[in-house]
Amino acid sequence: MMLLGGLAGLFGSGAAVAPGIAGAATMVGGAASGGFSLASLLQGTMTVLGVASAIGAGNAEAEALNAQADDAEREKPLETLQGLQRRGSIKRAMAEAVAAQDVGYAASGLDLSFGTARHARTEAFREADLALTTSQGTEETRIARLSERAANYRSMAKRARSRGLLNGLMGGLQGAMGLFD
């Protein structure tokens, strides 16, 4: 009460402010005796901030994980493009190899429609087909892994968001129990 009266003197005439201060002092004194105090107010504020912080941390982690999932999804078209380039390169190499064989056999005077020349051409096509199939399988496997990685990141994001919410609720409950004690 003395402290509040001294503060009133700083802000003007004590006579005009004294009734308001006396009422405030009575209210603070009554609240303190009823269990309300500055400590409980601070504890409640810290509890609310702790809840908000836990939920915010969970949401931030979830956003980071969702960003990683989006990155994995964005890599899929790039992988498709690289697969197309690999297969195009294989086809060019096969065409060049067959052409070189044909030129070599034709220069030596062999008929290209049967025998060793035909067998060499068939073997070149078989090897190219195997390489193309392998390249296609590699591309599909990589795309499937990117999809799986994105799904895992999204699942982890959901768990992070839930964990943040649960941590916030637990902190809120602990703070409330502390206030009631």
Coordinates of C-alpha atoms in Angstrom, one line a residue:
M1 CA 0.0 0.0 0.0
M2 CA 2.8 2.4 0.8
L3 CA 4.5 1.5 -2.5
L4 CA 1.3 2.3 -4.4
G5 CA 0.8 5.6 -2.5
G6 CA 4.4 6.6 -3.3
L7 CA 3.8 5.9 -7.0
A8 CA 0.7 8.0 -6.9
G9 CA 2.7 11.0 -5.7
L10 CA 4.9 10.7 -8.8
F11 CA 1.9 11.1 -11.1
G12 CA 0.2 14.1 -9.7
S13 CA -1.8 15.1 -6.7
G14 CA -2.2 12.3 -4.2
A15 CA -5.7 13.3 -3.4
A16 CA -7.0 12.6 -6.9
V17 CA -5.3 9.3 -7.3
A18 CA -5.4 8.0 -3.8
P19 CA -9.0 6.5 -4.0
G20 CA -8.1 4.6 -7.1
I21 CA -4.9 3.3 -5.6
A22 CA -6.6 2.3 -2.4
G23 CA -9.2 0.3 -4.5
A24 CA -6.4 -1.4 -6.5
A25 CA -4.5 -2.2 -3.4
T26 CA -7.6 -3.8 -1.9
M27 CA -8.2 -5.8 -5.1
V28 CA -4.6 -7.0 -5.3
G29 CA -4.6 -7.9 -1.6
G30 CA -7.9 -9.8 -2.0
A31 CA -6.6 -11.6 -5.1
A32 CA -3.5 -12.6 -3.3
S33 CA -5.4 -14.0 -0.4
G34 CA -7.7 -15.9 -2.8
G35 CA -4.8 -17.8 -4.4
F36 CA -4.1 -15.4 -7.3
S37 CA -0.6 -14.0 -7.3
L38 CA 2.0 -12.6 -9.6
A39 CA 3.8 -16.0 -9.4
S40 CA 0.7 -17.9 -10.5
L41 CA 0.2 -15.4 -13.3
L42 CA 3.7 -15.8 -14.5
Q43 CA 3.4 -19.6 -14.2
G44 CA 0.2 -19.5 -16.3
T45 CA 1.9 -17.3 -18.9
M46 CA 4.9 -19.6 -19.1
T47 CA 2.6 -22.6 -19.4
V48 CA 0.8 -21.0 -22.4
L49 CA 4.1 -20.0 -24.0
G50 CA 5.4 -23.6 -23.5
V51 CA 2.3 -25.0 -25.1
A52 CA 2.6 -22.6 -28.0
S53 CA 6.4 -23.4 -28.3
A54 CA 5.8 -27.2 -28.4
I55 CA 3.1 -26.9 -31.0
G56 CA 5.2 -24.5 -33.0
A57 CA 8.2 -26.8 -32.9
G58 CA 6.1 -29.7 -34.1
N59 CA 4.7 -27.7 -36.9
A60 CA 8.2 -26.4 -37.9
E61 CA 9.6 -29.9 -38.0
A62 CA 6.5 -31.0 -40.0
E63 CA 7.0 -28.2 -42.5
A64 CA 10.7 -29.1 -43.0
L65 CA 9.8 -32.8 -43.6
N66 CA 7.0 -31.8 -46.0
A67 CA 9.6 -29.7 -47.9
Q68 CA 11.9 -32.7 -48.2
A69 CA 8.9 -34.7 -49.5
D70 CA 8.2 -32.0 -52.1
D71 CA 11.9 -32.1 -53.1
A72 CA 11.7 -35.9 -53.6
E73 CA 8.5 -35.5 -55.7
R74 CA 10.3 -32.8 -57.8
E75 CA 13.2 -35.2 -58.5
K76 CA 10.9 -37.7 -60.3
P77 CA 10.5 -35.8 -63.6
L78 CA 14.3 -35.2 -63.6
E79 CA 14.8 -39.0 -63.2
T80 CA 12.4 -39.6 -66.1
L81 CA 14.3 -37.2 -68.2
Q82 CA 17.7 -38.8 -67.4
G83 CA 16.2 -42.2 -68.2
L84 CA 15.1 -40.9 -71.6
Q85 CA 18.6 -39.6 -72.2
R86 CA 20.2 -42.9 -71.2
R87 CA 17.9 -44.9 -73.5
G88 CA 18.5 -42.4 -76.4
S89 CA 22.2 -42.8 -75.9
I90 CA 21.9 -46.6 -75.9
K91 CA 19.9 -46.5 -79.1
R92 CA 22.5 -44.2 -80.8
A93 CA 25.3 -46.4 -79.7
M94 CA 23.5 -49.5 -81.0
A95 CA 22.8 -47.8 -84.4
E96 CA 26.4 -46.8 -84.7
A97 CA 27.6 -50.3 -83.8
V98 CA 25.3 -52.0 -86.3
A99 CA 26.2 -49.4 -89.0
A100 CA 29.9 -50.0 -88.3
Q101 CA 29.4 -53.8 -88.6
D102 CA 27.4 -53.5 -91.8
V103 CA 30.1 -51.3 -93.3
G104 CA 32.8 -53.7 -92.3
Y105 CA 30.9 -56.8 -93.6
A106 CA 29.9 -55.0 -96.8
A107 CA 33.5 -53.9 -97.4
S108 CA 34.6 -57.4 -97.2
G109 CA 32.1 -58.5 -99.7
L110 CA 29.8 -60.5 -97.3
D111 CA 26.0 -60.6 -97.8
L112 CA 24.4 -58.8 -94.8
S113 CA 21.1 -60.8 -95.0
F114 CA 22.4 -64.2 -93.6
G115 CA 25.3 -65.9 -91.8
T116 CA 27.8 -64.2 -89.6
A117 CA 26.7 -60.7 -90.5
R118 CA 23.0 -61.4 -89.7
H119 CA 24.0 -63.1 -86.5
A120 CA 26.2 -60.1 -85.4
R121 CA 23.3 -57.7 -86.2
T122 CA 20.9 -59.9 -84.2
E123 CA 23.3 -60.0 -81.3
A124 CA 23.8 -56.2 -81.3
F125 CA 20.0 -55.7 -81.2
R126 CA 19.7 -58.2 -78.3
E127 CA 22.4 -56.4 -76.3
A128 CA 20.8 -53.1 -77.0
D129 CA 17.4 -54.4 -76.0
L130 CA 18.9 -55.7 -72.7
A131 CA 20.5 -52.4 -72.0
L132 CA 17.3 -50.5 -72.8
T133 CA 15.3 -52.8 -70.5
T134 CA 17.9 -52.4 -67.7
S135 CA 17.8 -48.7 -68.1
Q136 CA 14.0 -48.6 -68.0
G137 CA 14.0 -50.8 -64.8
T138 CA 16.6 -48.6 -63.2
E139 CA 14.5 -45.5 -63.9
E140 CA 11.3 -47.1 -62.5
T141 CA 13.2 -48.3 -59.4
R142 CA 14.6 -44.8 -58.8
I143 CA 11.2 -43.2 -59.3
A144 CA 9.6 -45.7 -56.9
R145 CA 12.2 -45.0 -54.3
L146 CA 11.6 -41.2 -54.7
S147 CA 7.9 -41.9 -54.2
E148 CA 8.6 -44.0 -51.2
R149 CA 10.9 -41.4 -49.7
A150 CA 8.3 -38.7 -50.2
A151 CA 5.6 -40.8 -48.5
N152 CA 8.0 -41.5 -45.6
Y153 CA 8.7 -37.8 -45.2
R154 CA 5.0 -37.0 -45.2
S155 CA 4.4 -39.7 -42.6
M156 CA 7.2 -38.4 -40.4
A157 CA 5.7 -34.9 -40.8
K158 CA 2.3 -36.1 -39.6
R159 CA 4.0 -37.7 -36.6
A160 CA 6.0 -34.6 -35.8
R161 CA 2.9 -32.4 -35.9
S162 CA 1.1 -34.8 -33.6
R163 CA 4.0 -35.1 -31.3
G164 CA 4.2 -31.3 -31.1
L165 CA 0.5 -31.1 -30.3
L166 CA 0.8 -33.9 -27.7
N167 CA 3.8 -32.2 -26.1
G168 CA 1.9 -29.0 -26.0
L169 CA -1.1 -30.6 -24.3
M170 CA 1.1 -32.4 -21.8
G171 CA 2.9 -29.2 -21.0
G172 CA -0.5 -27.4 -20.6
L173 CA -1.8 -30.1 -18.3
Q174 CA 1.4 -30.0 -16.2
G175 CA 1.2 -26.2 -16.0
A176 CA -2.5 -26.4 -15.0
M177 CA -1.8 -29.0 -12.3
G178 CA 1.0 -26.7 -11.0
L179 CA -1.4 -23.8 -10.8
F180 CA -3.9 -25.9 -8.9
D181 CA -1.3 -27.0 -6.4

